Amino acid sequence: MKYKHIPLFIATLALSLGVQAQKYTTQSKGDFTLIQNKGGVKLGYAPSSGVKILTVDGWAFKDLNKNGKLDKYEDWRLPVDVRAKDLATKMSVEQIAGLMLYSGHQSLPARPMGYFSGTYNGKPYKEGETDPSDMTDQQKSFLEKDNLRHVLLTTVKSPEVAAKWNNKMQAFVESTALGVPANNSSDPRHGTLASAEYNAAAGGTISMWPSSLGLAATFNPTITHRFGEVASAEYRALGIATALSPQVDIATEPRWSRVSGTFGENPYLSAAMAQAYSDGFQTSYGDREIKDGWGFGSVNAMVKHWPGGGSGEAGRDAHYAIGKYAVYPGKNYAQHFIPFTEGAFKLKGKTKMASAVMPYYTISWGFDTKNNENVGNSYNKYIITDLLRDKYQYDGVVCTDWSITHAHTVMDNFVDGKPWGLEKLTEAELHYKALMAGVDQFGGNNDSKPIIDAYAMGVKERGETWMRARMEKSAVRLLRNIFRVGLFENPYLDVQETVKVVGNPTFMREGFEAQTSSIVMLKNKGSILPLHLGKTVYIPKRFVAKSRNFLGMETPESLDYPVNLNVVKKYFNVTDNPNEADCAIVFVNNPSSGIGYDKADLAKGGNGYLPISLQFKEYTATDARETSIAGGDPLEASTNRSYKGKSIKASNSTDLDMILETKAKMKGKPVIVSVSMDNPMVFNEFEKEVEGILVNFKVQDQAIFEIISGKKEPSALLPIQMPANMSTVEKQAEDVPQDMECHKDSEGNVYDFGFGLNWKGVIKDGRVKLYKK
């Protein structure tokens, strides 16, 4: 007992002699070193980067700028804002300009040619020769020369490749002057492969969940919150710390091509889902939390698209010049804010609000009541500063959508530049205009020179002190989002841990259960569903016409089974002979008629504009506007974008033929139609001819058969209205939700927002009452 104070005596003596008792342990992880501070945070650094470890008060700190002393921004004990402001003052204008860049799309490995391509030591990627986890020449250039630190990832060959690439890239940027880590991001990547067979014992490359519209169809924010938690764990295991989501535009225009990425058309349901999604992504728990809910398990949520992009005139999309105008015939501006102000900006969790916002491309026509300026949202000071910053007190990052500062050269190309309303300005002038509007970051830009040129414009107009302060203000916001998620402390990944986390069986199971919870049953005449296991079903082959995707890549025509028959056979017997079948199941997609523009119409002397149809049969727009609300572009002669009297037919009109032909072949036996839906559709072309209708929002085939077979009971509800006809679509206001006459089926049910069936009939529970208009 007389020796019990010896350890304390030794520690006191060590301190009096200036010797610090070490409070950390060190572990080599191969290409990086991991340090665990006892009672502090975990550090990771690459010895190859030249970074040394400083010991202060017994704890370890990374000497990122390699000056041999502990700077405020390197001190993980200090508040984030203190660290961010310290680093911002140390950064050159060139370094801040690089921080304001968000890269173009990066694939791992890079494609050998075309869009998003790259090279490795001057050569394209070659399977078996090139290491897919290596950095491309282009990546090295924009990280080093342009000081870019925000990288957008698209496809990755495998989780292992993503982790190894992340470690190489983080070591590369750690070796630079200030050691600022990269903040990698992703568009939503948890979509489904329909034909993939679900196996509860196996994992995958990443867990598969329904689309945002499918999550909305559950009417259950708890499921969406859990998705956010799972997705953030998988993102961080892939080296991704920012999600370019959620998309919370209310889908008030049913023809818009991005409806499937929304949470539907009801602003209050969208707000609840936006809140749950952002909380799930951003909140860290337990030993992964650093402070205020932020930490190593957090992923920044970049909510989009402020102030709401769902009201493009006639459903045309602003990725194209033909869809550059959002219109408000119902003067319904305020409801489009609700998913932001009552959802993403008002979180239940400790992170409080989504850390970044992306405005949409659109010119919100007539929206700016202060300056009456009709320019793209990222260029509009009233929309960004007066509303978002001042009225709603938002101090997170504002990042433009991709390519808004690039040149506009064609009316109907998805990857064309989108400087809407300011097409005649130079690239530098466009950057300056956005900076003065209140933007912090530029999506899809790898080159820092236009920002540096914009800085020079600001110095000339307002003086260097003012302009430097403006740049630092954005730098602090951007750095805050890198500090909060722990990237300055440890941006490195344990490859084996990545493999364990991404697509693990638990996450795959939860995603599959969410899929089954998102399927809406619209019709069940005579209680034909569920079908008993072992019944014999006829599934017709589906014709798919030749097409090109948004990047111009061609898909040849095909005639094949629309579902994985190996999956079907787990539930039913399958026959090619309708006479042998107890029932037919027809798989279709909602009608698709293009982007609402065709050069062939121009060649005939028209203005190029066509209807966007939600029905399969040919549609003539007799009820369209005589004169468009908005219009005009430097590349077109007319400002009237009306398509009144013109006709269009769905490219997949053969889906309707297949339904009706199957009905005839079945000779009175029941026909069930399963619709994979991206947009609302007109059901009156076939609904009376069939006994059952199921709607899904991008799920695995197997999830549909779980419902059909009765293993799962349908519980989802429509998050969007189904129009009675195209006339009501033309007459509805693009900015107003739930303003269409809805389809009434042969059983007397109306396919309105919140409608759905279970085995007992129409679902009437608290979910409907909570959000129904």
Short mmCIF file of C-alpha atoms in Angstrom, two decimals, residues 96-499:
data_model
loop_
_atom_site.label_atom_id
_atom_site.label_comp_id
_atom_site.label_asym_id
_atom_site.label_seq_id
_atom_site.Cartn_x
_atom_site.Cartn_y
_atom_site.Cartn_z
CA ILE A 96 -9.69 28.81 -52.05
CA ALA A 97 -10.64 28.80 -55.73
CA GLY A 98 -9.77 25.10 -55.86
CA LEU A 99 -11.87 24.44 -52.77
CA MET A 100 -14.82 26.03 -54.61
CA LEU A 101 -14.60 23.48 -57.43
CA TYR A 102 -16.68 20.30 -57.61
CA SER A 103 -15.25 17.87 -60.11
CA GLY A 104 -16.87 16.43 -63.18
CA HIS A 105 -18.02 12.80 -62.95
CA GLN A 106 -15.25 10.32 -62.08
CA SER A 107 -15.52 6.59 -62.76
CA LEU A 108 -13.28 3.98 -61.11
CA PRO A 109 -11.65 3.00 -63.39
CA ALA A 110 -12.03 5.81 -65.89
CA ARG A 111 -13.75 5.07 -69.17
CA PRO A 112 -11.30 4.72 -72.08
CA MET A 113 -13.20 7.16 -74.31
CA GLY A 114 -16.25 9.42 -74.52
CA TYR A 115 -17.87 11.16 -71.57
CA PHE A 116 -16.12 10.83 -68.21
CA SER A 117 -13.03 9.27 -69.81
CA GLY A 118 -9.48 9.44 -68.42
CA THR A 119 -5.95 8.20 -68.96
CA TYR A 120 -3.26 6.49 -66.91
CA ASN A 121 0.27 7.70 -67.74
CA GLY A 122 -1.11 8.88 -71.05
CA LYS A 123 -2.85 5.61 -71.90
CA PRO A 124 -6.50 4.53 -71.60
CA TYR A 125 -7.53 1.95 -69.02
CA LYS A 126 -6.85 -1.61 -70.13
CA GLU A 127 -8.26 -4.55 -68.20
CA GLY A 128 -5.51 -6.74 -66.78
CA GLU A 129 -2.81 -4.13 -67.26
CA THR A 130 -4.04 -0.99 -65.49
CA ASP A 131 -4.66 -1.00 -61.76
CA PRO A 132 -8.30 0.21 -61.50
CA SER A 133 -7.55 1.81 -58.12
CA ASP A 134 -4.90 4.12 -59.60
CA MET A 135 -5.56 7.82 -60.00
CA THR A 136 -5.96 9.14 -63.53
CA ASP A 137 -3.72 11.77 -65.05
CA GLN A 138 -6.67 14.16 -65.01
CA GLN A 139 -7.34 13.57 -61.32
CA LYS A 140 -3.73 14.24 -60.38
CA SER A 141 -3.82 17.43 -62.42
CA PHE A 142 -6.97 18.95 -60.97
CA LEU A 143 -6.02 17.97 -57.41
CA GLU A 144 -2.53 19.44 -57.64
CA LYS A 145 -2.67 22.21 -60.26
CA ASP A 146 -6.19 23.43 -59.57
CA ASN A 147 -6.29 22.60 -55.82
CA LEU A 148 -9.64 20.84 -56.28
CA ARG A 149 -10.83 18.98 -53.17
CA HIS A 150 -14.41 17.91 -53.93
CA VAL A 151 -14.64 14.86 -56.17
CA LEU A 152 -17.84 13.36 -57.62
CA LEU A 153 -17.74 9.57 -57.95
CA THR A 154 -20.01 7.66 -60.30
CA THR A 155 -19.43 3.97 -61.01
CA VAL A 156 -16.85 1.96 -59.08
CA LYS A 157 -15.58 -1.46 -60.11
CA SER A 158 -15.88 -2.80 -56.56
CA PRO A 159 -15.88 -1.56 -52.96
CA GLU A 160 -12.27 -2.77 -52.65
CA VAL A 161 -11.19 -0.70 -55.66
CA ALA A 162 -12.99 2.36 -54.27
CA ALA A 163 -11.26 2.03 -50.88
CA LYS A 164 -7.80 1.62 -52.41
CA TRP A 165 -8.35 4.56 -54.76
CA ASN A 166 -9.51 6.69 -51.85
CA ASN A 167 -6.35 5.94 -49.88
CA LYS A 168 -4.09 6.76 -52.82
CA MET A 169 -5.89 10.00 -53.49
CA GLN A 170 -5.97 11.09 -49.85
CA ALA A 171 -2.22 10.42 -49.53
CA PHE A 172 -1.69 12.48 -52.68
CA VAL A 173 -3.55 15.55 -51.37
CA GLU A 174 -2.11 15.10 -47.87
CA SER A 175 1.33 15.67 -49.38
CA THR A 176 0.34 19.13 -50.68
CA ALA A 177 1.03 22.45 -48.95
CA LEU A 178 -1.80 22.57 -46.38
CA GLY A 179 -2.76 18.89 -46.45
CA VAL A 180 -6.47 19.57 -47.07
CA PRO A 181 -8.23 16.20 -47.57
CA ALA A 182 -10.64 15.42 -50.39
CA ASN A 183 -14.38 15.40 -49.74
CA ASN A 184 -15.69 12.76 -52.14
CA SER A 185 -19.36 12.68 -53.07
CA SER A 186 -21.95 10.67 -54.93
CA ASP A 187 -25.32 10.98 -56.57
CA PRO A 188 -27.77 8.37 -55.23
CA ARG A 189 -26.24 4.91 -55.80
CA HIS A 190 -28.59 2.54 -53.95
CA GLY A 191 -30.86 1.74 -56.89
CA THR A 192 -31.90 -1.80 -57.73
CA LEU A 193 -30.91 -4.31 -60.38
CA ALA A 194 -34.36 -5.67 -61.14
CA SER A 195 -33.23 -9.13 -62.21
CA ALA A 196 -30.92 -9.65 -59.22
CA GLU A 197 -31.99 -12.54 -57.06
CA TYR A 198 -32.29 -11.76 -53.37
CA ASN A 199 -30.46 -14.14 -51.07
CA ALA A 200 -30.71 -13.39 -47.37
CA ALA A 201 -27.35 -15.04 -46.69
CA ALA A 202 -25.39 -13.10 -49.30
CA GLY A 203 -24.26 -9.54 -49.62
CA GLY A 204 -23.71 -7.46 -52.74
CA THR A 205 -21.73 -4.57 -54.11
CA ILE A 206 -24.08 -2.18 -52.27
CA SER A 207 -27.50 -2.56 -50.68
CA MET A 208 -30.49 -2.04 -52.97
CA TRP A 209 -33.43 0.16 -52.02
CA PRO A 210 -36.45 1.59 -53.83
CA SER A 211 -36.17 5.02 -55.45
CA SER A 212 -37.00 8.14 -53.45
CA LEU A 213 -40.52 7.96 -54.87
CA GLY A 214 -40.69 4.40 -53.55
CA LEU A 215 -39.54 5.50 -50.11
CA ALA A 216 -42.26 8.14 -50.21
CA ALA A 217 -44.82 5.46 -51.13
CA THR A 218 -44.18 3.76 -47.79
CA PHE A 219 -45.50 6.93 -46.09
CA ASN A 220 -43.10 5.90 -43.32
CA PRO A 221 -40.24 8.31 -42.52
CA THR A 222 -38.74 5.69 -40.20
CA ILE A 223 -37.86 3.55 -43.23
CA THR A 224 -36.30 6.56 -44.94
CA HIS A 225 -34.31 7.40 -41.81
CA ARG A 226 -32.99 3.85 -41.68
CA PHE A 227 -32.07 4.07 -45.36
CA GLY A 228 -30.03 7.17 -44.53
CA GLU A 229 -28.20 5.35 -41.75
CA VAL A 230 -27.41 2.35 -43.95
CA ALA A 231 -26.46 4.43 -46.96
CA SER A 232 -24.17 6.68 -44.92
CA ALA A 233 -22.35 3.65 -43.49
CA GLU A 234 -21.80 2.30 -46.98
CA TYR A 235 -20.82 5.72 -48.35
CA ARG A 236 -18.18 6.24 -45.66
CA ALA A 237 -16.83 2.73 -46.27
CA LEU A 238 -16.40 3.76 -49.93
CA GLY A 239 -14.68 7.03 -48.98
CA ILE A 240 -17.74 9.18 -49.73
CA ALA A 241 -18.49 11.97 -47.24
CA THR A 242 -21.09 14.03 -49.15
CA ALA A 243 -24.34 12.86 -50.70
CA LEU A 244 -25.72 14.90 -53.60
CA SER A 245 -29.17 14.19 -52.19
CA PRO A 246 -31.94 14.19 -51.09
CA GLN A 247 -33.91 15.59 -54.02
CA VAL A 248 -36.88 17.24 -52.31
CA ASP A 249 -38.54 19.15 -55.16
CA ILE A 250 -42.28 18.59 -54.90
CA ALA A 251 -43.41 16.83 -58.08
CA THR A 252 -46.19 19.26 -58.95
CA GLU A 253 -45.64 18.74 -62.70
CA PRO A 254 -46.43 15.07 -63.50
CA ARG A 255 -44.59 15.03 -66.84
CA TRP A 256 -41.21 16.07 -65.38
CA SER A 257 -38.51 13.47 -66.07
CA ARG A 258 -37.14 13.72 -62.52
CA VAL A 259 -40.33 12.85 -60.62
CA SER A 260 -38.85 9.47 -59.64
CA GLY A 261 -36.06 11.20 -57.71
CA THR A 262 -38.52 13.16 -55.56
CA PHE A 263 -40.62 12.22 -52.55
CA GLY A 264 -43.80 12.89 -54.51
CA GLU A 265 -46.03 15.91 -54.88
CA ASN A 266 -47.24 16.53 -51.33
CA PRO A 267 -45.05 19.16 -49.64
CA TYR A 268 -45.62 17.81 -46.13
CA LEU A 269 -44.82 14.19 -46.97
CA SER A 270 -41.76 15.47 -48.83
CA ALA A 271 -40.70 17.50 -45.79
CA ALA A 272 -41.03 14.51 -43.46
CA MET A 273 -38.99 12.33 -45.83
CA ALA A 274 -36.37 15.04 -46.37
CA GLN A 275 -35.97 15.40 -42.62
CA ALA A 276 -35.65 11.66 -42.02
CA TYR A 277 -33.26 11.18 -44.94
CA SER A 278 -30.93 14.02 -43.88
CA ASP A 279 -30.95 12.98 -40.23
CA GLY A 280 -30.07 9.42 -41.22
CA PHE A 281 -27.19 10.49 -43.42
CA GLN A 282 -25.67 13.17 -41.22
CA THR A 283 -25.90 11.78 -37.67
CA SER A 284 -23.01 9.84 -36.12
CA TYR A 285 -23.50 7.74 -33.01
CA GLY A 286 -21.34 6.30 -30.23
CA ASP A 287 -17.59 6.28 -30.73
CA ARG A 288 -18.03 7.53 -34.32
CA GLU A 289 -19.46 10.83 -33.11
CA ILE A 290 -17.00 13.71 -32.74
CA LYS A 291 -19.33 16.52 -31.67
CA ASP A 292 -22.92 17.71 -32.12
CA GLY A 293 -23.94 14.56 -33.96
CA TRP A 294 -21.19 14.95 -36.54
CA GLY A 295 -18.34 12.48 -36.91
CA PHE A 296 -16.78 9.59 -38.76
CA GLY A 297 -20.19 8.07 -39.54
CA SER A 298 -21.63 11.29 -40.98
CA VAL A 299 -22.28 12.09 -44.62
CA ASN A 300 -23.09 15.68 -45.57
CA ALA A 301 -26.54 15.92 -47.17
CA MET A 302 -26.71 18.29 -50.14
CA VAL A 303 -30.43 18.90 -50.44
CA LYS A 304 -31.75 19.87 -53.86
CA HIS A 305 -33.02 21.80 -55.71
CA TRP A 306 -33.62 25.21 -54.14
CA PRO A 307 -36.16 26.86 -54.42
CA GLY A 308 -37.86 23.80 -55.99
CA GLY A 309 -37.36 22.54 -59.52
CA GLY A 310 -40.56 20.59 -60.06
CA SER A 311 -42.54 23.14 -62.08
CA GLY A 312 -40.82 23.11 -65.47
CA GLU A 313 -43.25 24.37 -68.09
CA ALA A 314 -45.11 21.47 -69.75
CA GLY A 315 -42.86 19.00 -67.92
CA ARG A 316 -39.68 19.83 -69.84
CA ASP A 317 -36.44 19.51 -67.87
CA ALA A 318 -33.84 22.22 -67.35
CA HIS A 319 -30.88 19.97 -68.18
CA TYR A 320 -31.84 21.06 -71.69
CA ALA A 321 -32.30 24.60 -73.03
CA ILE A 322 -35.78 23.55 -74.11
CA GLY A 323 -36.71 23.16 -70.42
CA LYS A 324 -34.93 26.13 -68.90
CA TYR A 325 -38.11 27.77 -67.52
CA ALA A 326 -39.95 26.86 -64.31
CA VAL A 327 -43.36 28.52 -64.24
CA TYR A 328 -45.89 29.39 -61.55
CA PRO A 329 -49.35 29.79 -63.11
CA GLY A 330 -50.88 29.05 -59.70
CA LYS A 331 -48.65 31.63 -57.93
CA ASN A 332 -47.80 28.79 -55.55
CA TYR A 333 -44.25 29.73 -54.60
CA ALA A 334 -44.46 29.08 -50.87
CA GLN A 335 -45.32 25.37 -50.90
CA HIS A 336 -42.14 24.57 -52.83
CA PHE A 337 -40.10 25.82 -49.83
CA ILE A 338 -41.77 23.46 -47.35
CA PRO A 339 -39.56 20.37 -47.88
CA PHE A 340 -36.56 22.62 -47.20
CA THR A 341 -37.77 24.90 -44.41
CA GLU A 342 -39.88 22.30 -42.57
CA GLY A 343 -37.75 19.29 -43.51
CA ALA A 344 -34.09 19.47 -44.47
CA PHE A 345 -33.50 22.74 -42.57
CA LYS A 346 -35.30 21.57 -39.43
CA LEU A 347 -33.80 18.22 -38.49
CA LYS A 348 -34.71 16.26 -35.38
CA GLY A 349 -31.12 15.13 -34.90
CA LYS A 350 -28.20 17.06 -33.42
CA THR A 351 -26.79 18.18 -36.79
CA LYS A 352 -29.84 20.49 -37.07
CA MET A 353 -29.90 21.12 -40.83
CA ALA A 354 -28.68 19.70 -44.13
CA SER A 355 -25.16 21.01 -44.57
CA ALA A 356 -25.38 21.92 -48.27
CA VAL A 357 -27.96 23.05 -50.82
CA MET A 358 -28.02 22.82 -54.61
CA PRO A 359 -30.18 25.26 -56.62
CA TYR A 360 -31.71 23.91 -59.82
CA TYR A 361 -30.81 24.97 -63.34
CA THR A 362 -34.15 26.60 -64.01
CA ILE A 363 -35.05 30.20 -64.53
CA SER A 364 -37.86 30.45 -62.00
CA TRP A 365 -39.98 32.69 -64.19
CA GLY A 366 -41.45 35.68 -62.33
CA PHE A 367 -40.15 34.38 -59.00
CA ASP A 368 -37.80 37.31 -58.31
CA THR A 369 -40.22 39.97 -57.15
CA LYS A 370 -37.43 42.24 -55.90
CA ASN A 371 -35.23 42.72 -58.95
CA ASN A 372 -37.46 41.12 -61.61
CA GLU A 373 -34.43 39.20 -62.86
CA ASN A 374 -35.13 36.04 -64.84
CA VAL A 375 -31.86 34.13 -64.69
CA GLY A 376 -30.88 30.63 -63.57
CA ASN A 377 -31.44 30.10 -59.85
CA SER A 378 -27.73 29.97 -58.95
CA TYR A 379 -27.27 33.42 -60.50
CA ASN A 380 -30.25 35.03 -58.80
CA LYS A 381 -29.29 37.05 -55.72
CA TYR A 382 -32.90 37.32 -54.58
CA ILE A 383 -33.26 33.52 -54.54
CA ILE A 384 -29.87 32.74 -52.96
CA THR A 385 -29.10 35.68 -50.67
CA ASP A 386 -32.39 37.43 -49.92
CA LEU A 387 -34.44 34.27 -49.45
CA LEU A 388 -32.15 31.37 -48.62
CA ARG A 389 -29.47 33.23 -46.66
CA ASP A 390 -31.32 36.15 -45.09
CA LYS A 391 -34.97 35.12 -44.73
CA TYR A 392 -34.37 31.45 -43.91
CA GLN A 393 -31.00 31.98 -42.19
CA TYR A 394 -29.24 29.21 -44.09
CA ASP A 395 -25.45 29.31 -43.65
CA GLY A 396 -24.48 25.99 -45.22
CA VAL A 397 -22.76 25.48 -48.55
CA VAL A 398 -24.58 26.52 -51.71
CA CYS A 399 -23.28 24.48 -54.65
CA THR A 400 -24.47 25.02 -58.21
CA ASP A 401 -25.81 22.19 -60.28
CA TRP A 402 -23.35 20.75 -62.77
CA SER A 403 -22.08 22.73 -65.80
CA ILE A 404 -24.02 25.97 -65.32
CA THR A 405 -20.93 28.01 -66.27
CA HIS A 406 -20.12 26.09 -69.45
CA ALA A 407 -20.97 27.32 -72.95
CA HIS A 408 -24.47 26.76 -74.33
CA THR A 409 -24.27 25.45 -77.90
CA VAL A 410 -27.33 23.31 -78.60
CA MET A 411 -30.99 23.18 -77.51
CA ASP A 412 -31.44 19.49 -76.71
CA ASN A 413 -28.20 18.01 -75.37
CA PHE A 414 -28.10 16.78 -71.76
CA VAL A 415 -24.41 17.61 -71.25
CA ASP A 416 -24.52 21.05 -72.87
CA GLY A 417 -23.66 24.08 -70.73
CA LYS A 418 -26.58 25.61 -68.81
CA PRO A 419 -25.97 29.34 -68.11
CA TRP A 420 -29.69 30.05 -68.42
CA GLY A 421 -30.58 33.68 -68.94
CA LEU A 422 -26.92 34.71 -69.13
CA GLU A 423 -25.81 32.84 -72.23
CA LYS A 424 -23.76 35.75 -73.60
CA LEU A 425 -21.51 36.17 -70.55
CA THR A 426 -17.97 34.80 -70.47
CA GLU A 427 -17.09 31.90 -68.19
CA ALA A 428 -15.34 34.25 -65.75
CA GLU A 429 -18.31 36.63 -65.75
CA LEU A 430 -20.67 33.73 -65.01
CA HIS A 431 -18.56 32.70 -62.01
CA TYR A 432 -18.50 36.27 -60.73
CA LYS A 433 -22.27 36.63 -61.15
CA ALA A 434 -22.86 33.45 -59.12
CA LEU A 435 -20.40 34.49 -56.43
CA MET A 436 -22.17 37.82 -56.05
CA ALA A 437 -25.50 35.99 -55.82
CA GLY A 438 -24.18 34.04 -52.81
CA VAL A 439 -22.93 30.75 -54.29
CA ASP A 440 -19.99 28.96 -52.62
CA GLN A 441 -19.18 26.19 -55.06
CA PHE A 442 -19.37 25.30 -58.75
CA GLY A 443 -20.54 21.84 -59.79
CA GLY A 444 -18.83 20.08 -62.67
CA ASN A 445 -15.86 22.45 -62.88
CA ASN A 446 -12.29 21.11 -62.69
CA ASP A 447 -10.57 24.36 -63.70
CA SER A 448 -9.86 27.04 -61.09
CA LYS A 449 -8.89 29.78 -63.56
CA PRO A 450 -12.43 31.19 -64.10
CA ILE A 451 -12.83 31.59 -60.33
CA ILE A 452 -9.47 33.33 -60.04
CA ASP A 453 -10.51 35.60 -62.92
CA ALA A 454 -13.80 36.27 -61.13
CA TYR A 455 -11.82 37.17 -58.01
CA ALA A 456 -9.87 39.73 -60.05
CA MET A 457 -13.16 41.23 -61.25
CA GLY A 458 -14.30 41.57 -57.66
CA VAL A 459 -11.04 43.20 -56.61
CA LYS A 460 -11.42 45.73 -59.42
CA GLU A 461 -15.04 46.49 -58.53
CA ARG A 462 -15.01 46.27 -54.71
CA GLY A 463 -11.39 46.20 -53.57
CA GLU A 464 -9.11 43.40 -52.46
CA THR A 465 -10.10 43.44 -48.79
CA TRP A 466 -13.79 43.00 -49.56
CA MET A 467 -13.24 40.33 -52.19
CA ARG A 468 -10.79 38.36 -50.07
CA ALA A 469 -13.36 38.36 -47.24
CA ARG A 470 -16.03 37.13 -49.67
CA MET A 471 -13.82 34.22 -50.75
CA GLU A 472 -12.93 33.31 -47.16
CA LYS A 473 -16.61 33.27 -46.23
CA SER A 474 -17.22 30.50 -48.76
CA ALA A 475 -14.00 28.75 -47.76
CA VAL A 476 -15.15 28.54 -44.13
CA ARG A 477 -18.48 27.00 -45.15
CA LEU A 478 -16.75 24.45 -47.37
CA LEU A 479 -14.06 23.58 -44.82
CA ARG A 480 -16.66 23.24 -42.06
CA ASN A 481 -18.22 20.33 -43.94
CA ILE A 482 -14.84 18.61 -44.26
CA PHE A 483 -13.87 19.11 -40.62
CA ARG A 484 -17.21 17.95 -39.18
CA VAL A 485 -17.04 14.52 -40.79
CA GLY A 486 -13.51 13.89 -39.47
CA LEU A 487 -11.64 13.91 -42.76
CA PHE A 488 -8.86 16.13 -41.43
CA GLU A 489 -8.27 13.55 -38.73
CA ASN A 490 -8.61 10.31 -40.72
CA PRO A 491 -9.63 10.13 -44.38
CA TYR A 492 -8.22 6.61 -44.84
CA LEU A 493 -10.08 3.32 -45.18
CA ASP A 494 -9.37 -0.19 -43.97
CA VAL A 495 -10.01 -2.12 -47.18
CA GLN A 496 -11.10 -5.28 -45.39
CA GLU A 497 -13.57 -3.29 -43.29
CA THR A 498 -14.95 -1.69 -46.47
CA VAL A 499 -15.57 -5.14 -47.96
#
